[in-house]
Amino acid sequence: MLQLYQMTLRSRLLLGTARYPSPAVLADAVRAARAEIVTVSLRRESAGERAGQAFWSLVRELGVRVLPNTAGCHTVKEAVTTAHMAREVFGTSCVKLEVIGEDDTLQPDVFGLVEAARTLCAEGFEVFPYTTEDLVVAERLLAAGCRVLMPWGAPIGSGRGLNNLFGLTALRAHFPDVPLIIDAGLGVPSHAARALELGFDAVLINTAVAQARDPVQMAGAFAQAVEAGLAARQAGPIEPRDLASPSTPLIGTAFRG
Amino acid sequence: MRILVNGAWRETGRNELAGALEELGYGGAVVSTAVNGEFIAAAQRARTELAEGDRIEVVAPMQGG
């Protein structure tokens, strides 16, 4: 079981709710993923259209926990205010904290991220910071009060997988007891399986599922991948080696000696 | 007075946030609000006075990653 603040979870797959072809496909994908947490956001609401009201009804019917994000925020002030608004609307103190620092890569502004995390943790929020694999930033986020980290695999929506394997492996080794969720950039289920095999606790997927030709089938594929990756991690993978090592015993081989 | 609601100028005859939201058609909606960048909780809207040119954000749940 995975413990994230007050939440005890069976699933290692968190699912984003954006960019699906339709609300019905989103709902089916959440079920196929066997996700227990979905990420949500806040946007300006038109009094006439009230699009947010329909979406919120759909999410509540799914019976899953929500993790609101602060996507689109570029300053500490925007992120903190958005977190407050999200806590009121969604009725949760959990927030996936994003402070974007660069528009081409959507790389987090880690300086602003630490500052916003410090403010929100002090105010009782349970902060899930979207960060890089930088060890020093991770240390600062933990010192700020974060109990979970969400390092990126690759730029959001890029589908590139685990871009910096060395850095991510070092992060995992450096903080063995901190729940680490790979957030962003995964493209196919094998990326997710790899993350779990490396010891990451969970993955958050959005674009790779929502933009697949068949999002529901892809959601199911990711669900299987995280289960396989976790099982492999628990089973204790062998260490890679440079030279061959015969798997068939050589003792008693015919024609030898 | 004129206030900026979600980036668009609107006219309101009400001088407190709760009344302005009602007048603008948000009655009963699940929304959260900020005035001039400061979060205003639902319970504070009735006693949050508005001034000409105030910037109001009215947000609601939306899909997110």
PDB file of C-alpha atoms in Angstrom:
ATOM      1  CA  MET A   1       0.000   0.000   0.000  1.00  0.00           C
ATOM      2  CA  LEU A   2       1.140   3.522  -0.731  1.00  0.00           C
ATOM      3  CA  GLN A   3       0.908   6.208   1.937  1.00  0.00           C
ATOM      4  CA  LEU A   4       0.659   9.793   0.678  1.00  0.00           C
ATOM      5  CA  TYR A   5       0.046  12.092   3.629  1.00  0.00           C
ATOM      6  CA  GLN A   6      -3.295  10.895   5.082  1.00  0.00           C
ATOM      7  CA  MET A   7      -4.151   8.755   2.071  1.00  0.00           C
ATOM      8  CA  THR A   8      -3.534   5.018   1.896  1.00  0.00           C
ATOM      9  CA  LEU A   9      -3.709   3.812  -1.676  1.00  0.00           C
ATOM     10  CA  ARG A  10      -3.630   0.534  -3.508  1.00  0.00           C
ATOM     11  CA  SER A  11      -3.129   1.999  -6.981  1.00  0.00           C
ATOM     12  CA  ARG A  12       0.258   3.261  -8.165  1.00  0.00           C
ATOM     13  CA  LEU A  13      -1.244   5.080 -11.115  1.00  0.00           C
ATOM     14  CA  LEU A  14      -2.533   8.615 -10.818  1.00  0.00           C
ATOM     15  CA  LEU A  15      -4.432   9.890 -13.823  1.00  0.00           C
ATOM     16  CA  GLY A  16      -4.856  13.367 -15.239  1.00  0.00           C
ATOM     17  CA  THR A  17      -8.277  14.409 -16.508  1.00  0.00           C
ATOM     18  CA  ALA A  18      -7.342  16.756 -19.361  1.00  0.00           C
ATOM     19  CA  ARG A  19      -7.388  16.409 -23.158  1.00  0.00           C
ATOM     20  CA  TYR A  20      -9.716  13.390 -23.474  1.00  0.00           C
ATOM     21  CA  PRO A  21     -11.949  13.163 -26.547  1.00  0.00           C
ATOM     22  CA  SER A  22     -15.078  13.270 -24.392  1.00  0.00           C
ATOM     23  CA  PRO A  23     -16.232  13.169 -20.747  1.00  0.00           C
ATOM     24  CA  ALA A  24     -17.447   9.592 -21.283  1.00  0.00           C
ATOM     25  CA  VAL A  25     -14.024   8.455 -22.478  1.00  0.00           C
ATOM     26  CA  LEU A  26     -12.432  10.176 -19.487  1.00  0.00           C
ATOM     27  CA  ALA A  27     -14.732   8.306 -17.120  1.00  0.00           C
ATOM     28  CA  ASP A  28     -14.017   4.960 -18.796  1.00  0.00           C
ATOM     29  CA  ALA A  29     -10.270   5.650 -18.743  1.00  0.00           C
ATOM     30  CA  VAL A  30     -10.301   6.378 -15.017  1.00  0.00           C
ATOM     31  CA  ARG A  31     -12.024   3.054 -14.421  1.00  0.00           C
ATOM     32  CA  ALA A  32      -9.687   1.165 -16.767  1.00  0.00           C
ATOM     33  CA  ALA A  33      -6.663   2.705 -15.038  1.00  0.00           C
ATOM     34  CA  ARG A  34      -8.023   1.617 -11.662  1.00  0.00           C
ATOM     35  CA  ALA A  35      -6.883   5.050 -10.500  1.00  0.00           C
ATOM     36  CA  GLU A  36      -7.742   6.201  -7.007  1.00  0.00           C
ATOM     37  CA  ILE A  37      -6.513   9.764  -7.527  1.00  0.00           C
ATOM     38  CA  VAL A  38      -7.196  12.029 -10.490  1.00  0.00           C
ATOM     39  CA  THR A  39      -5.710  15.446 -11.005  1.00  0.00           C
ATOM     40  CA  VAL A  40      -7.961  18.409 -11.636  1.00  0.00           C
ATOM     41  CA  SER A  41      -7.533  22.119 -12.103  1.00  0.00           C
ATOM     42  CA  LEU A  42      -9.270  25.464 -11.892  1.00  0.00           C
ATOM     43  CA  ARG A  43     -10.121  27.789 -14.739  1.00  0.00           C
ATOM     44  CA  ARG A  44     -12.143  30.916 -15.218  1.00  0.00           C
ATOM     45  CA  GLU A  45     -15.833  30.094 -15.217  1.00  0.00           C
ATOM     46  CA  SER A  46     -18.305  31.693 -17.578  1.00  0.00           C
ATOM     47  CA  ALA A  47     -21.606  32.459 -15.882  1.00  0.00           C
ATOM     48  CA  GLY A  48     -23.442  31.486 -19.054  1.00  0.00           C
ATOM     49  CA  GLU A  49     -21.729  28.217 -19.909  1.00  0.00           C
ATOM     50  CA  ARG A  50     -20.908  26.895 -16.436  1.00  0.00           C
ATOM     51  CA  ALA A  51     -18.654  24.240 -17.976  1.00  0.00           C
ATOM     52  CA  GLY A  52     -16.925  23.636 -14.673  1.00  0.00           C
ATOM     53  CA  GLN A  53     -20.122  22.562 -12.959  1.00  0.00           C
ATOM     54  CA  ALA A  54     -20.689  19.678 -15.383  1.00  0.00           C
ATOM     55  CA  PHE A  55     -17.095  18.521 -15.087  1.00  0.00           C
ATOM     56  CA  TRP A  56     -17.244  18.577 -11.307  1.00  0.00           C
ATOM     57  CA  SER A  57     -20.406  16.475 -11.327  1.00  0.00           C
ATOM     58  CA  LEU A  58     -18.683  13.911 -13.552  1.00  0.00           C
ATOM     59  CA  VAL A  59     -15.644  13.656 -11.282  1.00  0.00           C
ATOM     60  CA  ARG A  60     -17.747  13.252  -8.162  1.00  0.00           C
ATOM     61  CA  GLU A  61     -19.657  10.414  -9.783  1.00  0.00           C
ATOM     62  CA  LEU A  62     -16.362   8.581 -10.375  1.00  0.00           C
ATOM     63  CA  GLY A  63     -15.872   8.243  -6.640  1.00  0.00           C
ATOM     64  CA  VAL A  64     -12.128   8.938  -6.730  1.00  0.00           C
ATOM     65  CA  ARG A  65      -9.977  11.374  -4.775  1.00  0.00           C
ATOM     66  CA  VAL A  66      -8.976  14.570  -6.489  1.00  0.00           C
ATOM     67  CA  LEU A  67      -5.589  16.236  -6.504  1.00  0.00           C
ATOM     68  CA  PRO A  68      -5.975  19.846  -7.656  1.00  0.00           C
ATOM     69  CA  ASN A  69      -3.039  21.399  -9.471  1.00  0.00           C
ATOM     70  CA  THR A  70      -1.827  24.950  -9.859  1.00  0.00           C
ATOM     71  CA  ALA A  71      -1.060  24.498 -13.558  1.00  0.00           C
ATOM     72  CA  GLY A  72      -0.429  27.690 -15.448  1.00  0.00           C
ATOM     73  CA  CYS A  73       0.872  29.590 -12.443  1.00  0.00           C
ATOM     74  CA  HIS A  74       4.149  31.408 -13.042  1.00  0.00           C
ATOM     75  CA  THR A  75       4.539  33.189  -9.723  1.00  0.00           C
ATOM     76  CA  VAL A  76       4.457  32.232  -6.067  1.00  0.00           C
ATOM     77  CA  LYS A  77       1.534  34.578  -5.509  1.00  0.00           C
ATOM     78  CA  GLU A  78      -0.552  33.011  -8.295  1.00  0.00           C
ATOM     79  CA  ALA A  79       0.206  29.497  -7.093  1.00  0.00           C
ATOM     80  CA  VAL A  80      -0.612  30.209  -3.454  1.00  0.00           C
ATOM     81  CA  THR A  81      -3.862  31.988  -4.310  1.00  0.00           C
ATOM     82  CA  THR A  82      -4.841  29.180  -6.693  1.00  0.00           C
ATOM     83  CA  ALA A  83      -4.140  26.601  -3.974  1.00  0.00           C
ATOM     84  CA  HIS A  84      -6.474  28.447  -1.622  1.00  0.00           C
ATOM     85  CA  MET A  85      -9.200  28.595  -4.244  1.00  0.00           C
ATOM     86  CA  ALA A  86      -8.718  24.891  -5.009  1.00  0.00           C
ATOM     87  CA  ARG A  87      -8.974  23.924  -1.349  1.00  0.00           C
ATOM     88  CA  GLU A  88     -12.309  25.690  -1.122  1.00  0.00           C
ATOM     89  CA  VAL A  89     -13.800  24.330  -4.346  1.00  0.00           C
ATOM     90  CA  PHE A  90     -12.527  20.755  -4.125  1.00  0.00           C
ATOM     91  CA  GLY A  91     -12.679  20.365  -0.352  1.00  0.00           C
ATOM     92  CA  THR A  92      -9.159  18.977  -0.039  1.00  0.00           C
ATOM     93  CA  SER A  93      -5.939  20.311   1.439  1.00  0.00           C
ATOM     94  CA  CYS A  94      -3.916  18.340  -1.082  1.00  0.00           C
ATOM     95  CA  VAL A  95      -2.405  20.381  -3.873  1.00  0.00           C
ATOM     96  CA  LYS A  96      -0.134  19.467  -6.743  1.00  0.00           C
ATOM     97  CA  LEU A  97       2.032  22.534  -6.685  1.00  0.00           C
ATOM     98  CA  GLU A  98       3.270  23.799 -10.024  1.00  0.00           C
ATOM     99  CA  VAL A  99       5.187  27.023 -10.477  1.00  0.00           C
ATOM    100  CA  ILE A 100       6.252  27.147 -14.101  1.00  0.00           C
ATOM    101  CA  GLY A 101       9.534  28.837 -14.897  1.00  0.00           C
ATOM    102  CA  GLU A 102      10.040  28.274 -18.601  1.00  0.00           C
ATOM    103  CA  ASP A 103       7.401  28.021 -21.283  1.00  0.00           C
ATOM    104  CA  ASP A 104       9.086  25.799 -23.874  1.00  0.00           C
ATOM    105  CA  THR A 105       9.829  22.951 -21.472  1.00  0.00           C
ATOM    106  CA  LEU A 106       7.325  23.847 -18.741  1.00  0.00           C
ATOM    107  CA  GLN A 107      10.252  23.362 -16.401  1.00  0.00           C
ATOM    108  CA  PRO A 108       9.381  24.247 -12.815  1.00  0.00           C
ATOM    109  CA  ASP A 109      10.708  27.457 -11.315  1.00  0.00           C
ATOM    110  CA  VAL A 110      12.281  25.617  -8.413  1.00  0.00           C
ATOM    111  CA  PHE A 111      13.042  28.809  -6.490  1.00  0.00           C
ATOM    112  CA  GLY A 112       9.417  29.871  -6.582  1.00  0.00           C
ATOM    113  CA  LEU A 113       8.343  26.297  -5.961  1.00  0.00           C
ATOM    114  CA  VAL A 114      10.255  26.072  -2.676  1.00  0.00           C
ATOM    115  CA  GLU A 115       8.922  29.439  -1.544  1.00  0.00           C
ATOM    116  CA  ALA A 116       5.321  28.547  -2.387  1.00  0.00           C
ATOM    117  CA  ALA A 117       5.694  25.128  -0.758  1.00  0.00           C
ATOM    118  CA  ARG A 118       6.973  26.723   2.442  1.00  0.00           C
ATOM    119  CA  THR A 119       3.965  29.065   2.569  1.00  0.00           C
ATOM    120  CA  LEU A 120       1.397  26.372   1.811  1.00  0.00           C
ATOM    121  CA  CYS A 121       2.845  23.730   4.152  1.00  0.00           C
ATOM    122  CA  ALA A 122       2.787  26.292   6.974  1.00  0.00           C
ATOM    123  CA  GLU A 123      -0.884  26.884   6.211  1.00  0.00           C
ATOM    124  CA  GLY A 124      -1.730  23.203   6.528  1.00  0.00           C
ATOM    125  CA  PHE A 125      -1.713  22.165   2.887  1.00  0.00           C
ATOM    126  CA  GLU A 126      -0.472  18.724   1.888  1.00  0.00           C
ATOM    127  CA  VAL A 127       1.816  19.726  -0.926  1.00  0.00           C
ATOM    128  CA  PHE A 128       2.759  17.520  -3.884  1.00  0.00           C
ATOM    129  CA  PRO A 129       5.445  19.613  -5.594  1.00  0.00           C
ATOM    130  CA  TYR A 130       6.101  19.165  -9.319  1.00  0.00           C
ATOM    131  CA  THR A 131       9.870  19.398  -9.366  1.00  0.00           C
ATOM    132  CA  THR A 132      12.993  18.261 -11.181  1.00  0.00           C
ATOM    133  CA  GLU A 133      15.377  15.490 -10.130  1.00  0.00           C
ATOM    134  CA  ASP A 134      17.674  18.054  -8.455  1.00  0.00           C
ATOM    135  CA  LEU A 135      18.773  16.711  -5.064  1.00  0.00           C
ATOM    136  CA  VAL A 136      19.258  20.095  -3.454  1.00  0.00           C
ATOM    137  CA  VAL A 137      15.833  21.313  -4.491  1.00  0.00           C
ATOM    138  CA  ALA A 138      14.360  18.070  -3.160  1.00  0.00           C
ATOM    139  CA  GLU A 139      16.083  18.663   0.157  1.00  0.00           C
ATOM    140  CA  ARG A 140      14.696  22.203   0.329  1.00  0.00           C
ATOM    141  CA  LEU A 141      11.181  21.012  -0.482  1.00  0.00           C
ATOM    142  CA  LEU A 142      11.334  18.451   2.299  1.00  0.00           C
ATOM    143  CA  ALA A 143      12.669  21.095   4.686  1.00  0.00           C
ATOM    144  CA  ALA A 144       9.723  23.293   3.651  1.00  0.00           C
ATOM    145  CA  GLY A 145       7.354  20.592   4.865  1.00  0.00           C
ATOM    146  CA  CYS A 146       6.631  18.480   1.768  1.00  0.00           C
ATOM    147  CA  ARG A 147       6.261  14.774   2.484  1.00  0.00           C
ATOM    148  CA  VAL A 148       5.899  13.685  -1.148  1.00  0.00           C
ATOM    149  CA  LEU A 149       7.886  14.739  -4.217  1.00  0.00           C
ATOM    150  CA  MET A 150       6.833  14.628  -7.841  1.00  0.00           C
ATOM    151  CA  PRO A 151       9.925  14.740 -10.049  1.00  0.00           C
ATOM    152  CA  TRP A 152       9.398  15.056 -13.782  1.00  0.00           C
ATOM    153  CA  GLY A 153      10.274  12.213 -16.116  1.00  0.00           C
ATOM    154  CA  ALA A 154      10.479  14.570 -19.096  1.00  0.00           C
ATOM    155  CA  PRO A 155       8.753  17.818 -20.146  1.00  0.00           C
ATOM    156  CA  ILE A 156       4.990  17.727 -19.705  1.00  0.00           C
ATOM    157  CA  GLY A 157       3.235  16.089 -22.629  1.00  0.00           C
ATOM    158  CA  SER A 158       6.475  15.154 -24.404  1.00  0.00           C
ATOM    159  CA  GLY A 159       6.143  11.377 -24.055  1.00  0.00           C
ATOM    160  CA  ARG A 160       9.918  11.024 -23.860  1.00  0.00           C
ATOM    161  CA  GLY A 161      10.015   8.811 -20.773  1.00  0.00           C
ATOM    162  CA  LEU A 162      12.669   9.002 -18.073  1.00  0.00           C
ATOM    163  CA  ASN A 163      14.953  11.641 -19.567  1.00  0.00           C
ATOM    164  CA  ASN A 164      17.628  11.709 -16.890  1.00  0.00           C
ATOM    165  CA  LEU A 165      17.904   8.162 -15.661  1.00  0.00           C
ATOM    166  CA  PHE A 166      21.045   8.840 -13.682  1.00  0.00           C
ATOM    167  CA  GLY A 167      19.561  11.844 -11.909  1.00  0.00           C
ATOM    168  CA  LEU A 168      16.295  10.093 -11.120  1.00  0.00           C
ATOM    169  CA  THR A 169      18.087   7.007  -9.828  1.00  0.00           C
ATOM    170  CA  ALA A 170      20.223   9.220  -7.611  1.00  0.00           C
ATOM    171  CA  LEU A 171      17.121  10.960  -6.288  1.00  0.00           C
ATOM    172  CA  ARG A 172      15.532   7.618  -5.433  1.00  0.00           C
ATOM    173  CA  ALA A 173      18.674   6.434  -3.675  1.00  0.00           C
ATOM    174  CA  HIS A 174      19.115   9.703  -1.798  1.00  0.00           C
ATOM    175  CA  PHE A 175      15.609   9.761  -0.326  1.00  0.00           C
ATOM    176  CA  PRO A 176      14.713   6.098   0.201  1.00  0.00           C
ATOM    177  CA  ASP A 177      11.813   6.827   2.551  1.00  0.00           C
ATOM    178  CA  VAL A 178      10.123   9.709   0.728  1.00  0.00           C
ATOM    179  CA  PRO A 179       7.243   8.803  -1.596  1.00  0.00           C
ATOM    180  CA  LEU A 180       8.356   9.770  -5.102  1.00  0.00           C
ATOM    181  CA  ILE A 181       5.864  10.011  -7.941  1.00  0.00           C
ATOM    182  CA  ILE A 182       7.096  10.435 -11.501  1.00  0.00           C
ATOM    183  CA  ASP A 183       5.016  13.244 -12.918  1.00  0.00           C
ATOM    184  CA  ALA A 184       5.019  14.244 -16.541  1.00  0.00           C
ATOM    185  CA  GLY A 185       6.664  13.165 -19.752  1.00  0.00           C
ATOM    186  CA  LEU A 186       5.925   9.448 -19.814  1.00  0.00           C
ATOM    187  CA  GLY A 187       4.710   8.210 -23.188  1.00  0.00           C
ATOM    188  CA  VAL A 188       4.159   4.461 -23.099  1.00  0.00           C
ATOM    189  CA  PRO A 189       3.490   1.847 -20.420  1.00  0.00           C
ATOM    190  CA  SER A 190       7.072   0.582 -20.502  1.00  0.00           C
ATOM    191  CA  HIS A 191       8.182   4.005 -19.206  1.00  0.00           C
ATOM    192  CA  ALA A 192       5.860   3.567 -16.242  1.00  0.00           C
ATOM    193  CA  ALA A 193       7.009   0.015 -15.605  1.00  0.00           C
ATOM    194  CA  ARG A 194      10.598   1.252 -15.664  1.00  0.00           C
ATOM    195  CA  ALA A 195       9.814   3.938 -13.106  1.00  0.00           C
ATOM    196  CA  LEU A 196       8.334   1.395 -10.710  1.00  0.00           C
ATOM    197  CA  GLU A 197      11.199  -1.039 -11.337  1.00  0.00           C
ATOM    198  CA  LEU A 198      13.609   1.721 -10.319  1.00  0.00           C
ATOM    199  CA  GLY A 199      11.775   2.090  -7.049  1.00  0.00           C
ATOM    200  CA  PHE A 200       9.555   5.069  -7.707  1.00  0.00           C
ATOM    201  CA  ASP A 201       6.328   4.744  -5.798  1.00  0.00           C
ATOM    202  CA  ALA A 202       3.855   5.785  -8.463  1.00  0.00           C
ATOM    203  CA  VAL A 203       3.422   7.634 -11.741  1.00  0.00           C
ATOM    204  CA  LEU A 204       1.055  10.334 -12.886  1.00  0.00           C
ATOM    205  CA  ILE A 205      -0.069  10.022 -16.501  1.00  0.00           C
ATOM    206  CA  ASN A 206      -2.256  12.320 -18.545  1.00  0.00           C
ATOM    207  CA  THR A 207      -1.366  13.030 -22.168  1.00  0.00           C
ATOM    208  CA  ALA A 208      -0.094   9.514 -22.916  1.00  0.00           C
ATOM    209  CA  VAL A 209      -3.529   8.144 -22.083  1.00  0.00           C
ATOM    210  CA  ALA A 210      -5.801  10.991 -23.136  1.00  0.00           C
ATOM    211  CA  GLN A 211      -4.206  11.462 -26.551  1.00  0.00           C
ATOM    212  CA  ALA A 212      -3.782   7.773 -27.378  1.00  0.00           C
ATOM    213  CA  ARG A 213      -5.900   6.484 -30.259  1.00  0.00           C
ATOM    214  CA  ASP A 214      -7.824   4.450 -27.693  1.00  0.00           C
ATOM    215  CA  PRO A 215      -7.468   6.160 -24.308  1.00  0.00           C
ATOM    216  CA  VAL A 216      -9.401   3.510 -22.420  1.00  0.00           C
ATOM    217  CA  GLN A 217      -7.256   0.667 -23.710  1.00  0.00           C
ATOM    218  CA  MET A 218      -4.105   2.696 -23.012  1.00  0.00           C
ATOM    219  CA  ALA A 219      -5.277   3.400 -19.464  1.00  0.00           C
ATOM    220  CA  GLY A 220      -5.613  -0.330 -18.920  1.00  0.00           C
ATOM    221  CA  ALA A 221      -2.159  -0.903 -20.382  1.00  0.00           C
ATOM    222  CA  PHE A 222      -0.629   1.616 -17.971  1.00  0.00           C
ATOM    223  CA  ALA A 223      -2.440  -0.052 -15.071  1.00  0.00           C
ATOM    224  CA  GLN A 224      -0.852  -3.385 -15.983  1.00  0.00           C
ATOM    225  CA  ALA A 225       2.541  -1.752 -16.434  1.00  0.00           C
ATOM    226  CA  VAL A 226       2.675  -0.188 -12.991  1.00  0.00           C
ATOM    227  CA  GLU A 227       1.580  -3.457 -11.427  1.00  0.00           C
ATOM    228  CA  ALA A 228       4.304  -5.316 -13.328  1.00  0.00           C
ATOM    229  CA  GLY A 229       6.917  -2.723 -12.426  1.00  0.00           C
ATOM    230  CA  LEU A 230       6.029  -2.816  -8.762  1.00  0.00           C
ATOM    231  CA  ALA A 231       6.029  -6.607  -8.665  1.00  0.00           C
ATOM    232  CA  ALA A 232       9.426  -6.653 -10.376  1.00  0.00           C
ATOM    233  CA  ARG A 233      10.833  -4.164  -7.909  1.00  0.00           C
ATOM    234  CA  GLN A 234       9.588  -6.236  -4.995  1.00  0.00           C
ATOM    235  CA  ALA A 235      10.967  -9.410  -6.585  1.00  0.00           C
ATOM    236  CA  GLY A 236      14.504  -7.959  -6.660  1.00  0.00           C
ATOM    237  CA  PRO A 237      15.834  -7.487 -10.206  1.00  0.00           C
ATOM    238  CA  ILE A 238      19.284  -8.788 -11.095  1.00  0.00           C
ATOM    239  CA  GLU A 239      22.134  -6.359 -11.668  1.00  0.00           C
ATOM    240  CA  PRO A 240      23.104  -5.778 -15.314  1.00  0.00           C
ATOM    241  CA  ARG A 241      26.556  -7.111 -16.270  1.00  0.00           C
ATOM    242  CA  ASP A 242      28.892  -6.498 -19.148  1.00  0.00           C
ATOM    243  CA  LEU A 243      29.686 -10.108 -19.998  1.00  0.00           C
ATOM    244  CA  ALA A 244      27.552 -13.161 -20.603  1.00  0.00           C
ATOM    245  CA  SER A 245      26.791 -15.520 -17.775  1.00  0.00           C
ATOM    246  CA  PRO A 246      25.465 -18.908 -18.941  1.00  0.00           C
ATOM    247  CA  SER A 247      22.013 -19.633 -17.626  1.00  0.00           C
ATOM    248  CA  THR A 248      22.315 -23.364 -18.368  1.00  0.00           C
ATOM    249  CA  PRO A 249      24.697 -25.138 -15.956  1.00  0.00           C
ATOM    250  CA  LEU A 250      27.938 -26.170 -17.645  1.00  0.00           C
ATOM    251  CA  ILE A 251      28.685 -29.084 -15.343  1.00  0.00           C
ATOM    252  CA  GLY A 252      28.252 -32.360 -17.217  1.00  0.00           C
ATOM    253  CA  THR A 253      28.087 -30.766 -20.655  1.00  0.00           C
ATOM    254  CA  ALA A 254      28.666 -33.413 -23.363  1.00  0.00           C
ATOM    255  CA  PHE A 255      31.827 -33.312 -25.483  1.00  0.00           C
ATOM    256  CA  ARG A 256      33.723 -31.240 -22.897  1.00  0.00           C
ATOM    257  CA  GLY A 257      36.912 -32.727 -21.462  1.00  0.00           C
TER     258      GLY A 257
ATOM    259  CA  MET B   1     -19.412  50.630 -11.302  1.00  0.00           C
ATOM    260  CA  ARG B   2     -17.118  48.823 -13.680  1.00  0.00           C
ATOM    261  CA  ILE B   3     -15.157  45.809 -12.527  1.00  0.00           C
ATOM    262  CA  LEU B   4     -12.895  43.424 -14.419  1.00  0.00           C
ATOM    263  CA  VAL B   5     -14.370  39.915 -14.182  1.00  0.00           C
ATOM    264  CA  ASN B   6     -12.173  37.135 -15.569  1.00  0.00           C
ATOM    265  CA  GLY B   7     -10.449  39.650 -17.791  1.00  0.00           C
ATOM    266  CA  ALA B   8     -13.596  41.309 -19.180  1.00  0.00           C
ATOM    267  CA  TRP B   9     -15.102  44.623 -18.074  1.00  0.00           C
ATOM    268  CA  ARG B  10     -18.546  44.242 -16.553  1.00  0.00           C
ATOM    269  CA  GLU B  11     -20.996  46.696 -15.042  1.00  0.00           C
ATOM    270  CA  THR B  12     -22.481  45.991 -11.644  1.00  0.00           C
ATOM    271  CA  GLY B  13     -24.891  47.840  -9.434  1.00  0.00           C
ATOM    272  CA  ARG B  14     -23.794  45.930  -6.356  1.00  0.00           C
ATOM    273  CA  ASN B  15     -20.945  47.038  -4.201  1.00  0.00           C
ATOM    274  CA  GLU B  16     -20.123  43.752  -2.466  1.00  0.00           C
ATOM    275  CA  LEU B  17     -18.711  40.588  -4.041  1.00  0.00           C
ATOM    276  CA  ALA B  18     -21.570  38.228  -3.191  1.00  0.00           C
ATOM    277  CA  GLY B  19     -24.150  40.556  -4.729  1.00  0.00           C
ATOM    278  CA  ALA B  20     -22.063  41.182  -7.824  1.00  0.00           C
ATOM    279  CA  LEU B  21     -21.634  37.443  -8.414  1.00  0.00           C
ATOM    280  CA  GLU B  22     -25.374  36.937  -8.088  1.00  0.00           C
ATOM    281  CA  GLU B  23     -26.081  39.776 -10.474  1.00  0.00           C
ATOM    282  CA  LEU B  24     -23.558  38.443 -13.013  1.00  0.00           C
ATOM    283  CA  GLY B  25     -25.264  35.035 -13.101  1.00  0.00           C
ATOM    284  CA  TYR B  26     -23.074  32.945 -10.830  1.00  0.00           C
ATOM    285  CA  GLY B  27     -25.796  32.218  -8.279  1.00  0.00           C
ATOM    286  CA  GLY B  28     -25.601  28.649  -7.012  1.00  0.00           C
ATOM    287  CA  ALA B  29     -22.455  27.809  -8.976  1.00  0.00           C
ATOM    288  CA  VAL B  30     -19.510  25.993  -7.391  1.00  0.00           C
ATOM    289  CA  VAL B  31     -16.874  28.668  -7.801  1.00  0.00           C
ATOM    290  CA  SER B  32     -14.025  30.202  -5.905  1.00  0.00           C
ATOM    291  CA  THR B  33     -13.014  33.820  -6.043  1.00  0.00           C
ATOM    292  CA  ALA B  34     -10.146  36.243  -5.757  1.00  0.00           C
ATOM    293  CA  VAL B  35     -10.190  40.036  -5.730  1.00  0.00           C
ATOM    294  CA  ASN B  36      -7.092  41.858  -6.921  1.00  0.00           C
ATOM    295  CA  GLY B  37      -5.112  38.626  -6.583  1.00  0.00           C
ATOM    296  CA  GLU B  38      -6.229  37.873  -3.021  1.00  0.00           C
ATOM    297  CA  PHE B  39      -8.291  34.770  -2.308  1.00  0.00           C
ATOM    298  CA  ILE B  40     -11.749  35.588  -0.964  1.00  0.00           C
ATOM    299  CA  ALA B  41     -13.465  32.645   0.730  1.00  0.00           C
ATOM    300  CA  ALA B  42     -17.147  32.084   0.091  1.00  0.00           C
ATOM    301  CA  ALA B  43     -17.975  33.074   3.651  1.00  0.00           C
ATOM    302  CA  GLN B  44     -16.275  36.459   3.143  1.00  0.00           C
ATOM    303  CA  ARG B  45     -17.973  37.416  -0.109  1.00  0.00           C
ATOM    304  CA  ALA B  46     -20.932  39.141   1.502  1.00  0.00           C
ATOM    305  CA  ARG B  47     -18.692  41.514   3.412  1.00  0.00           C
ATOM    306  CA  THR B  48     -16.076  42.049   0.717  1.00  0.00           C
ATOM    307  CA  GLU B  49     -16.672  45.507  -0.701  1.00  0.00           C
ATOM    308  CA  LEU B  50     -15.778  46.228  -4.284  1.00  0.00           C
ATOM    309  CA  ALA B  51     -14.319  49.358  -5.782  1.00  0.00           C
ATOM    310  CA  GLU B  52     -14.268  50.719  -9.324  1.00  0.00           C
ATOM    311  CA  GLY B  53     -11.699  48.829 -11.406  1.00  0.00           C
ATOM    312  CA  ASP B  54     -11.325  45.851  -9.071  1.00  0.00           C
ATOM    313  CA  ARG B  55     -10.053  42.680 -10.720  1.00  0.00           C
ATOM    314  CA  ILE B  56     -12.264  39.688  -9.914  1.00  0.00           C
ATOM    315  CA  GLU B  57     -11.347  36.086 -10.666  1.00  0.00           C
ATOM    316  CA  VAL B  58     -14.158  33.538 -10.660  1.00  0.00           C
ATOM    317  CA  VAL B  59     -12.908  29.986 -11.146  1.00  0.00           C
ATOM    318  CA  ALA B  60     -14.467  26.549 -11.199  1.00  0.00           C
ATOM    319  CA  PRO B  61     -13.318  22.930 -11.503  1.00  0.00           C
ATOM    320  CA  MET B  62     -11.719  22.077 -14.813  1.00  0.00           C
ATOM    321  CA  GLN B  63      -9.808  19.200 -16.346  1.00  0.00           C
ATOM    322  CA  GLY B  64      -6.162  19.135 -15.343  1.00  0.00           C
ATOM    323  CA  GLY B  65      -3.030  17.061 -15.498  1.00  0.00           C
TER     324      GLY B  65
END
